[in-house]
Amino acid sequence: MAQPNESLKILKGKLIILASFDFGGEVEKQTLSSVLKIQAGPEYSKPIEVSFGTLTGLIVSEDKNKICNVHAYADMFAMGVGIIRIEFEIPEGMLVQDVILASHVQGIFVDGLDLNSFMNRKMNEIRELLKPVSKSKSYYNPTKKFSMLRLEKYSPDIDQVKLKTEYGAEITRFLSGESTPRTLHVKEITDKLSHDISYYDEDLFLVSYEAAFVKGCDDYFTDMRHYLELSLALSFLYHIYDWKIDFEISQAFKAIKTAQKSTIFTQAPRRLERSLLKVSEFKLEILDNLEDLMNPLKVTSDWYYQSTYEHMLKLLKVKEYENIVTHKIDALDDLYSTSQEISYSKMALITEIIIILLIAFEVIAFLPR
């Protein structure tokens, strides 16, 4: 392992920041293409790329501020999730350690705005543009950021094997999304460096939950980035469904408590029915679109990309979030069953009271005779 004070020097490379955001629900691909005025193919799994042009960026390092060119894009998926993609051309001679510090401590700026402010501005511009065709005018405001560091030329000029052995700790710090000086455990380094999904032996495409580190992969980098973005979009969309279902479950639970306390019989509270109907709509959307996108065989016919995409879904924990959402949908079904049981018990009680009253009435009517 390289000593803590040593760092890779970047001669040519890019720092790519991806930020997933919600733009108001699913929009048909053709409609999305028409509004954004960009011709796009019919594939549901592929985004529409909107370019914001070439901008000026500033990366703040320890020794001095470094100006660089920035290319900004929005990759829009018909499923209702967009990804703001900011590509910084790293100034020659900058250290990987400086990039890590700039990403998490010092700061990165685009056109005079800090990175988060610039991204938020672009997200709002896209949302305003799509308001007339979006299903919802309320948005899931949290965003999910993901970093990629792509090295084309660097010093010392070593292969991917030595990169892992001599600079494994530094690569692990980037993949872990942290800049603390703590000593890394050997198992942590080994785990992060084991997730290499590159095609050729001389390439390196390491993926973690927080970031990706790339060396080479020139011929197929764009395809790999596409599958990574699709995985990130799916993960983020399940976060959105999780948030929406939590709200509906809270409304349903309030409805059940009201029904339990009420002395007036109702078969199913309206709030519960509305929540159940809304979540059923979510369930149909997941079955209609997301289940296909979760199946690598339906996304691509290439065996390598199938394996790569499946691995990305696993590393980004997309299936775990899918299980959480599915579990909560089942929980709401249970709540509805509970409400029905409460209603049935009330109906049985009222029926018993009516029968007793009828018998009593017959007895009273018979007494004078």
Short mmCIF file of C-alpha atoms in Angstrom, two decimals:
data_model
loop_
_atom_site.label_atom_id
_atom_site.label_comp_id
_atom_site.label_asym_id
_atom_site.label_seq_id
_atom_site.Cartn_x
_atom_site.Cartn_y
_atom_site.Cartn_z
CA MET A 1 0.00 0.00 0.00
CA ALA A 2 1.15 3.53 -0.73
CA GLN A 3 1.99 5.75 2.23
CA PRO A 4 -0.81 8.08 3.41
CA ASN A 5 1.05 11.19 2.14
CA GLU A 6 1.39 9.81 -1.39
CA SER A 7 -1.31 10.39 -3.98
CA LEU A 8 -1.94 9.71 -7.64
CA LYS A 9 -1.27 12.71 -9.88
CA ILE A 10 -3.94 13.20 -12.54
CA LEU A 11 -2.62 14.26 -15.95
CA LYS A 12 -5.93 13.85 -17.75
CA GLY A 13 -9.23 12.79 -16.26
CA LYS A 14 -12.79 13.68 -15.33
CA LEU A 15 -14.76 14.03 -12.13
CA ILE A 16 -18.40 13.23 -12.88
CA ILE A 17 -21.13 14.07 -10.39
CA LEU A 18 -24.54 12.44 -10.85
CA ALA A 19 -27.58 13.67 -8.90
CA SER A 20 -30.94 11.87 -9.17
CA PHE A 21 -34.10 13.96 -8.80
CA ASP A 22 -37.89 13.67 -9.12
CA PHE A 23 -39.70 15.69 -11.79
CA GLY A 24 -43.31 14.80 -11.01
CA GLY A 25 -44.07 11.25 -12.07
CA GLU A 26 -44.02 9.14 -15.21
CA VAL A 27 -44.22 10.95 -18.56
CA GLU A 28 -44.57 9.15 -21.89
CA LYS A 29 -41.30 9.02 -23.81
CA GLN A 30 -42.84 10.69 -26.85
CA THR A 31 -44.29 13.52 -24.73
CA LEU A 32 -41.00 13.97 -22.89
CA SER A 33 -39.16 14.15 -26.19
CA SER A 34 -41.64 16.68 -27.57
CA VAL A 35 -41.48 19.02 -24.55
CA LEU A 36 -37.68 18.92 -24.36
CA LYS A 37 -37.47 19.29 -28.17
CA ILE A 38 -34.99 16.44 -28.46
CA GLN A 39 -35.38 13.45 -30.75
CA ALA A 40 -35.14 10.22 -28.78
CA GLY A 41 -35.52 6.52 -29.43
CA PRO A 42 -38.52 4.52 -28.18
CA GLU A 43 -36.58 2.48 -25.58
CA TYR A 44 -38.13 3.05 -22.15
CA SER A 45 -34.86 2.19 -20.40
CA LYS A 46 -32.83 4.88 -22.18
CA PRO A 47 -32.90 8.53 -21.11
CA ILE A 48 -33.27 11.69 -23.15
CA GLU A 49 -30.09 13.77 -22.86
CA VAL A 50 -30.47 17.53 -22.41
CA SER A 51 -27.24 19.53 -22.74
CA PHE A 52 -26.62 22.71 -20.74
CA GLY A 53 -23.47 23.46 -22.74
CA THR A 54 -19.87 24.06 -21.69
CA LEU A 55 -19.48 26.03 -18.47
CA THR A 56 -16.67 27.21 -16.18
CA GLY A 57 -15.90 25.28 -13.03
CA LEU A 58 -13.75 25.89 -9.99
CA ILE A 59 -12.21 23.12 -7.88
CA VAL A 60 -10.90 24.35 -4.54
CA SER A 61 -7.82 22.44 -3.39
CA GLU A 62 -5.42 22.98 -0.49
CA ASP A 63 -2.72 24.86 -2.39
CA LYS A 64 -4.75 26.93 -4.88
CA ASN A 65 -8.05 27.22 -6.71
CA LYS A 66 -8.08 25.52 -10.11
CA ILE A 67 -10.34 26.60 -12.96
CA CYS A 68 -11.57 23.94 -15.39
CA ASN A 69 -14.08 23.30 -18.16
CA VAL A 70 -17.41 21.77 -17.19
CA HIS A 71 -19.97 19.97 -19.34
CA ALA A 72 -23.46 19.78 -17.83
CA TYR A 73 -26.38 17.54 -18.84
CA ALA A 74 -29.75 16.28 -17.65
CA ASP A 75 -30.54 12.66 -18.48
CA MET A 76 -34.32 12.31 -18.33
CA PHE A 77 -36.02 8.92 -17.86
CA ALA A 78 -39.68 8.45 -18.78
CA MET A 79 -40.23 6.70 -15.42
CA GLY A 80 -40.27 10.13 -13.74
CA VAL A 81 -36.67 10.45 -12.59
CA GLY A 82 -33.95 12.68 -14.01
CA ILE A 83 -30.20 12.74 -13.41
CA ILE A 84 -28.18 15.94 -13.48
CA ARG A 85 -24.73 15.01 -14.80
CA ILE A 86 -21.82 17.42 -14.27
CA GLU A 87 -18.48 16.49 -15.90
CA PHE A 88 -15.42 18.37 -14.66
CA GLU A 89 -12.25 18.18 -16.74
CA ILE A 90 -9.69 17.82 -13.97
CA PRO A 91 -6.80 20.32 -14.26
CA GLU A 92 -3.47 18.68 -15.11
CA GLY A 93 -1.32 17.86 -12.10
CA MET A 94 -4.15 17.73 -9.57
CA LEU A 95 -3.92 14.93 -7.01
CA VAL A 96 -6.64 12.39 -6.34
CA GLN A 97 -6.39 13.45 -2.70
CA ASP A 98 -7.23 17.03 -3.74
CA VAL A 99 -10.27 15.80 -5.68
CA ILE A 100 -11.50 13.89 -2.62
CA LEU A 101 -11.05 16.94 -0.38
CA ALA A 102 -12.72 19.23 -2.88
CA SER A 103 -15.69 16.86 -3.17
CA HIS A 104 -16.30 16.56 0.56
CA VAL A 105 -14.56 19.43 2.34
CA GLN A 106 -13.27 22.39 0.33
CA GLY A 107 -15.88 22.84 -2.38
CA ILE A 108 -16.68 22.68 -6.09
CA PHE A 109 -18.31 25.51 -8.04
CA VAL A 110 -19.99 25.86 -11.45
CA ASP A 111 -20.63 29.26 -13.05
CA GLY A 112 -20.16 31.06 -9.75
CA LEU A 113 -22.53 28.77 -7.81
CA ASP A 114 -21.61 26.00 -5.42
CA LEU A 115 -22.32 22.56 -6.89
CA ASN A 116 -25.53 21.93 -4.92
CA SER A 117 -27.01 25.33 -5.81
CA PHE A 118 -26.19 24.85 -9.49
CA MET A 119 -27.77 21.40 -9.53
CA ASN A 120 -30.89 22.63 -7.72
CA ARG A 121 -31.28 25.45 -10.22
CA LYS A 122 -31.12 23.04 -13.16
CA MET A 123 -33.55 20.64 -11.48
CA ASN A 124 -36.06 23.46 -10.97
CA GLU A 125 -35.67 24.56 -14.60
CA ILE A 126 -36.49 21.03 -15.78
CA ARG A 127 -39.45 20.76 -13.39
CA GLU A 128 -40.91 24.07 -14.57
CA LEU A 129 -40.53 22.95 -18.18
CA LEU A 130 -42.36 19.66 -17.51
CA LYS A 131 -45.09 21.00 -15.20
CA PRO A 132 -47.81 21.00 -17.90
CA VAL A 133 -47.31 17.28 -18.61
CA SER A 134 -46.27 15.87 -15.21
CA LYS A 135 -48.72 13.89 -13.07
CA SER A 136 -47.85 15.62 -9.83
CA LYS A 137 -46.90 19.16 -8.86
CA SER A 138 -45.34 18.02 -5.58
CA TYR A 139 -41.83 16.64 -5.64
CA TYR A 140 -39.66 14.39 -3.56
CA ASN A 141 -37.15 17.07 -2.63
CA PRO A 142 -34.19 15.01 -1.35
CA THR A 143 -31.71 14.08 -4.06
CA LYS A 144 -29.16 11.29 -4.30
CA LYS A 145 -25.61 12.14 -5.40
CA PHE A 146 -23.10 9.73 -6.89
CA SER A 147 -19.46 10.46 -7.87
CA MET A 148 -17.32 9.01 -10.65
CA LEU A 149 -13.59 9.54 -11.08
CA ARG A 150 -12.29 8.58 -14.50
CA LEU A 151 -8.52 8.54 -15.07
CA GLU A 152 -7.14 8.63 -18.62
CA LYS A 153 -3.52 9.61 -17.86
CA TYR A 154 -1.88 9.70 -14.45
CA SER A 155 1.46 9.52 -12.67
CA PRO A 156 3.05 7.15 -11.83
CA ASP A 157 2.12 5.29 -15.01
CA ILE A 158 1.18 1.89 -13.58
CA ASP A 159 -1.35 -0.76 -14.55
CA GLN A 160 -4.61 -1.56 -12.79
CA VAL A 161 -2.99 -4.30 -10.66
CA LYS A 162 -0.47 -1.90 -9.14
CA LEU A 163 -3.17 0.73 -8.80
CA LYS A 164 -5.01 -1.63 -6.49
CA THR A 165 -1.96 -2.78 -4.52
CA GLU A 166 -0.13 0.57 -4.20
CA TYR A 167 -3.04 3.03 -4.13
CA GLY A 168 -5.82 0.79 -2.83
CA ALA A 169 -6.35 2.89 0.30
CA GLU A 170 -6.77 6.12 -1.68
CA ILE A 171 -9.16 4.52 -4.17
CA THR A 172 -11.13 3.07 -1.27
CA ARG A 173 -11.46 6.54 0.31
CA PHE A 174 -12.97 7.84 -2.91
CA LEU A 175 -15.29 4.84 -3.26
CA SER A 176 -16.37 5.23 0.38
CA GLY A 177 -17.26 8.88 -0.12
CA GLU A 178 -15.15 10.13 2.77
CA SER A 179 -12.10 12.31 3.35
CA THR A 180 -11.24 11.48 6.96
CA PRO A 181 -7.62 10.56 7.72
CA ARG A 182 -8.59 7.40 9.61
CA THR A 183 -6.65 4.21 8.99
CA LEU A 184 -8.60 1.89 6.72
CA HIS A 185 -9.03 -1.76 7.58
CA VAL A 186 -7.54 -4.24 5.11
CA LYS A 187 -10.92 -5.98 4.77
CA GLU A 188 -12.59 -2.69 3.86
CA ILE A 189 -10.02 -2.04 1.13
CA THR A 190 -10.26 -5.59 -0.17
CA ASP A 191 -14.06 -5.41 -0.32
CA LYS A 192 -14.16 -2.10 -2.22
CA LEU A 193 -11.51 -3.21 -4.73
CA SER A 194 -13.27 -6.51 -5.42
CA HIS A 195 -16.22 -4.95 -7.25
CA ASP A 196 -14.54 -4.59 -10.63
CA ILE A 197 -16.99 -4.96 -13.53
CA SER A 198 -14.70 -4.00 -16.41
CA TYR A 199 -14.59 -6.15 -19.55
CA TYR A 200 -10.86 -6.16 -20.33
CA ASP A 201 -8.07 -7.09 -17.93
CA GLU A 202 -6.23 -3.81 -18.48
CA ASP A 203 -9.33 -1.77 -17.54
CA LEU A 204 -10.77 -0.95 -14.15
CA PHE A 205 -14.39 -0.11 -13.34
CA LEU A 206 -14.92 -0.23 -9.58
CA VAL A 207 -18.43 0.46 -8.26
CA SER A 208 -19.60 1.04 -4.71
CA TYR A 209 -22.83 2.37 -3.21
CA GLU A 210 -21.37 5.90 -3.09
CA ALA A 211 -19.03 6.22 -6.08
CA ALA A 212 -17.25 4.63 -9.06
CA PHE A 213 -13.55 4.64 -10.01
CA VAL A 214 -12.68 4.08 -13.67
CA LYS A 215 -9.44 3.48 -15.57
CA GLY A 216 -9.66 2.92 -19.30
CA CYS A 217 -12.93 1.36 -20.56
CA ASP A 218 -12.77 3.81 -23.49
CA ASP A 219 -14.73 1.69 -25.98
CA TYR A 220 -17.65 0.97 -23.69
CA PHE A 221 -17.59 3.63 -20.97
CA THR A 222 -20.75 5.38 -22.27
CA ASP A 223 -22.70 2.11 -22.18
CA MET A 224 -21.48 1.37 -18.66
CA ARG A 225 -22.45 4.86 -17.52
CA HIS A 226 -25.90 4.37 -19.05
CA TYR A 227 -26.52 1.17 -17.06
CA LEU A 228 -25.15 2.82 -13.94
CA GLU A 229 -27.53 5.77 -14.40
CA LEU A 230 -30.45 3.41 -14.97
CA SER A 231 -29.59 1.60 -11.72
CA LEU A 232 -29.35 4.92 -9.86
CA ALA A 233 -32.68 6.07 -11.33
CA LEU A 234 -34.42 2.85 -10.23
CA SER A 235 -32.95 3.08 -6.74
CA PHE A 236 -34.10 6.68 -6.43
CA LEU A 237 -37.57 5.90 -7.77
CA TYR A 238 -38.04 3.24 -5.09
CA HIS A 239 -37.08 5.91 -2.53
CA ILE A 240 -39.90 8.06 -3.93
CA TYR A 241 -42.42 5.21 -3.76
CA ASP A 242 -41.25 4.47 -0.21
CA TRP A 243 -41.94 8.08 0.78
CA LYS A 244 -45.36 8.14 -0.91
CA ILE A 245 -46.43 4.81 0.58
CA ASP A 246 -45.36 5.94 4.08
CA PHE A 247 -47.78 8.87 3.76
CA GLU A 248 -50.63 6.63 2.59
CA ILE A 249 -49.98 4.13 5.38
CA SER A 250 -50.15 6.91 7.99
CA GLN A 251 -53.48 8.08 6.51
CA ALA A 252 -54.80 4.52 6.48
CA PHE A 253 -53.78 3.94 10.08
CA LYS A 254 -55.59 7.12 11.15
CA ALA A 255 -58.69 5.90 9.31
CA ILE A 256 -58.60 2.55 11.12
CA LYS A 257 -58.27 4.24 14.53
CA THR A 258 -61.22 6.47 13.68
CA ALA A 259 -63.28 3.46 12.60
CA GLN A 260 -62.38 1.60 15.78
CA LYS A 261 -63.51 4.45 18.03
CA SER A 262 -66.62 5.30 16.04
CA THR A 263 -70.00 4.02 17.19
CA ILE A 264 -71.44 4.40 13.69
CA PHE A 265 -70.96 1.41 11.43
CA THR A 266 -69.04 1.94 8.17
CA GLN A 267 -67.73 -0.94 6.09
CA ALA A 268 -64.52 0.87 5.11
CA PRO A 269 -63.46 4.44 5.93
CA ARG A 270 -63.12 6.62 2.87
CA ARG A 271 -59.59 7.67 3.77
CA LEU A 272 -58.52 4.06 3.95
CA GLU A 273 -60.14 3.29 0.61
CA ARG A 274 -58.39 6.26 -1.01
CA SER A 275 -55.03 5.18 0.42
CA LEU A 276 -55.54 1.61 -0.69
CA LEU A 277 -56.51 2.76 -4.19
CA LYS A 278 -53.46 5.03 -4.41
CA VAL A 279 -51.04 2.34 -3.30
CA SER A 280 -52.68 -0.13 -5.69
CA GLU A 281 -51.90 2.39 -8.43
CA PHE A 282 -48.26 2.45 -7.27
CA LYS A 283 -48.22 -1.33 -7.32
CA LEU A 284 -49.50 -1.43 -10.90
CA GLU A 285 -46.89 1.14 -11.98
CA ILE A 286 -44.14 -0.98 -10.43
CA LEU A 287 -45.43 -4.13 -12.10
CA ASP A 288 -45.95 -2.39 -15.44
CA ASN A 289 -42.62 -0.60 -15.76
CA LEU A 290 -40.10 -1.20 -13.00
CA GLU A 291 -40.28 -4.98 -12.98
CA ASP A 292 -39.23 -4.99 -16.64
CA LEU A 293 -36.38 -2.59 -15.91
CA MET A 294 -35.22 -4.79 -13.03
CA ASN A 295 -34.82 -7.72 -15.44
CA PRO A 296 -31.44 -7.54 -17.25
CA LEU A 297 -32.75 -9.84 -19.99
CA LYS A 298 -35.38 -7.24 -20.93
CA VAL A 299 -32.99 -4.30 -20.79
CA THR A 300 -30.23 -5.67 -23.04
CA SER A 301 -29.51 -8.74 -25.15
CA ASP A 302 -25.74 -8.54 -24.59
CA TRP A 303 -24.61 -11.16 -22.06
CA TYR A 304 -21.81 -8.97 -20.63
CA TYR A 305 -24.05 -5.96 -20.09
CA GLN A 306 -26.70 -8.22 -18.57
CA SER A 307 -24.19 -9.41 -15.99
CA THR A 308 -22.82 -5.90 -15.44
CA TYR A 309 -26.26 -4.37 -15.00
CA GLU A 310 -27.32 -7.08 -12.56
CA HIS A 311 -24.14 -6.48 -10.57
CA MET A 312 -24.81 -2.73 -10.46
CA LEU A 313 -28.34 -3.31 -9.19
CA LYS A 314 -26.88 -5.44 -6.43
CA LEU A 315 -24.12 -2.98 -5.46
CA LEU A 316 -26.56 -0.06 -5.36
CA LYS A 317 -28.99 -2.14 -3.24
CA VAL A 318 -31.88 -1.59 -5.65
CA LYS A 319 -33.46 -4.97 -4.89
CA GLU A 320 -33.36 -4.22 -1.16
CA TYR A 321 -35.35 -1.03 -1.69
CA GLU A 322 -37.77 -2.92 -3.94
CA ASN A 323 -38.34 -5.42 -1.10
CA ILE A 324 -39.00 -2.58 1.36
CA VAL A 325 -41.61 -1.01 -0.94
CA THR A 326 -43.26 -4.39 -1.59
CA HIS A 327 -43.36 -5.12 2.15
CA LYS A 328 -45.07 -1.79 2.85
CA ILE A 329 -47.66 -2.41 0.14
CA ASP A 330 -48.43 -5.76 1.81
CA ALA A 331 -48.64 -3.95 5.16
CA LEU A 332 -51.31 -1.62 3.78
CA ASP A 333 -53.27 -4.63 2.52
CA ASP A 334 -53.10 -5.99 6.07
CA LEU A 335 -54.39 -2.68 7.40
CA TYR A 336 -57.32 -2.89 5.01
CA SER A 337 -58.05 -6.44 6.19
CA THR A 338 -57.94 -5.20 9.78
CA SER A 339 -60.41 -2.46 8.94
CA GLN A 340 -62.74 -4.99 7.33
CA GLU A 341 -62.58 -7.19 10.45
CA ILE A 342 -63.49 -4.18 12.61
CA SER A 343 -66.38 -3.39 10.27
CA TYR A 344 -67.59 -7.01 10.25
CA SER A 345 -67.49 -7.20 14.05
CA LYS A 346 -69.50 -3.98 14.27
CA MET A 347 -71.98 -5.33 11.73
CA ALA A 348 -72.34 -8.55 13.73
CA LEU A 349 -72.87 -6.57 16.95
CA ILE A 350 -75.50 -4.32 15.36
CA THR A 351 -77.24 -7.37 13.84
CA GLU A 352 -77.37 -9.03 17.26
CA ILE A 353 -78.84 -5.87 18.82
CA ILE A 354 -81.49 -5.63 16.11
CA ILE A 355 -82.46 -9.28 16.58
CA ILE A 356 -82.74 -8.81 20.36
CA LEU A 357 -84.86 -5.69 19.87
CA LEU A 358 -87.16 -7.51 17.44
CA ILE A 359 -87.61 -10.41 19.88
CA ALA A 360 -88.27 -7.97 22.69
CA PHE A 361 -90.82 -6.15 20.55
CA GLU A 362 -92.63 -9.42 19.77
CA VAL A 363 -92.70 -10.33 23.47
CA ILE A 364 -94.05 -6.91 24.47
CA ALA A 365 -96.67 -7.01 21.71
CA PHE A 366 -97.78 -10.52 22.91
CA LEU A 367 -98.15 -9.62 26.63
CA PRO A 368 -101.59 -7.80 26.45
CA ARG A 369 -103.12 -10.83 24.76
#
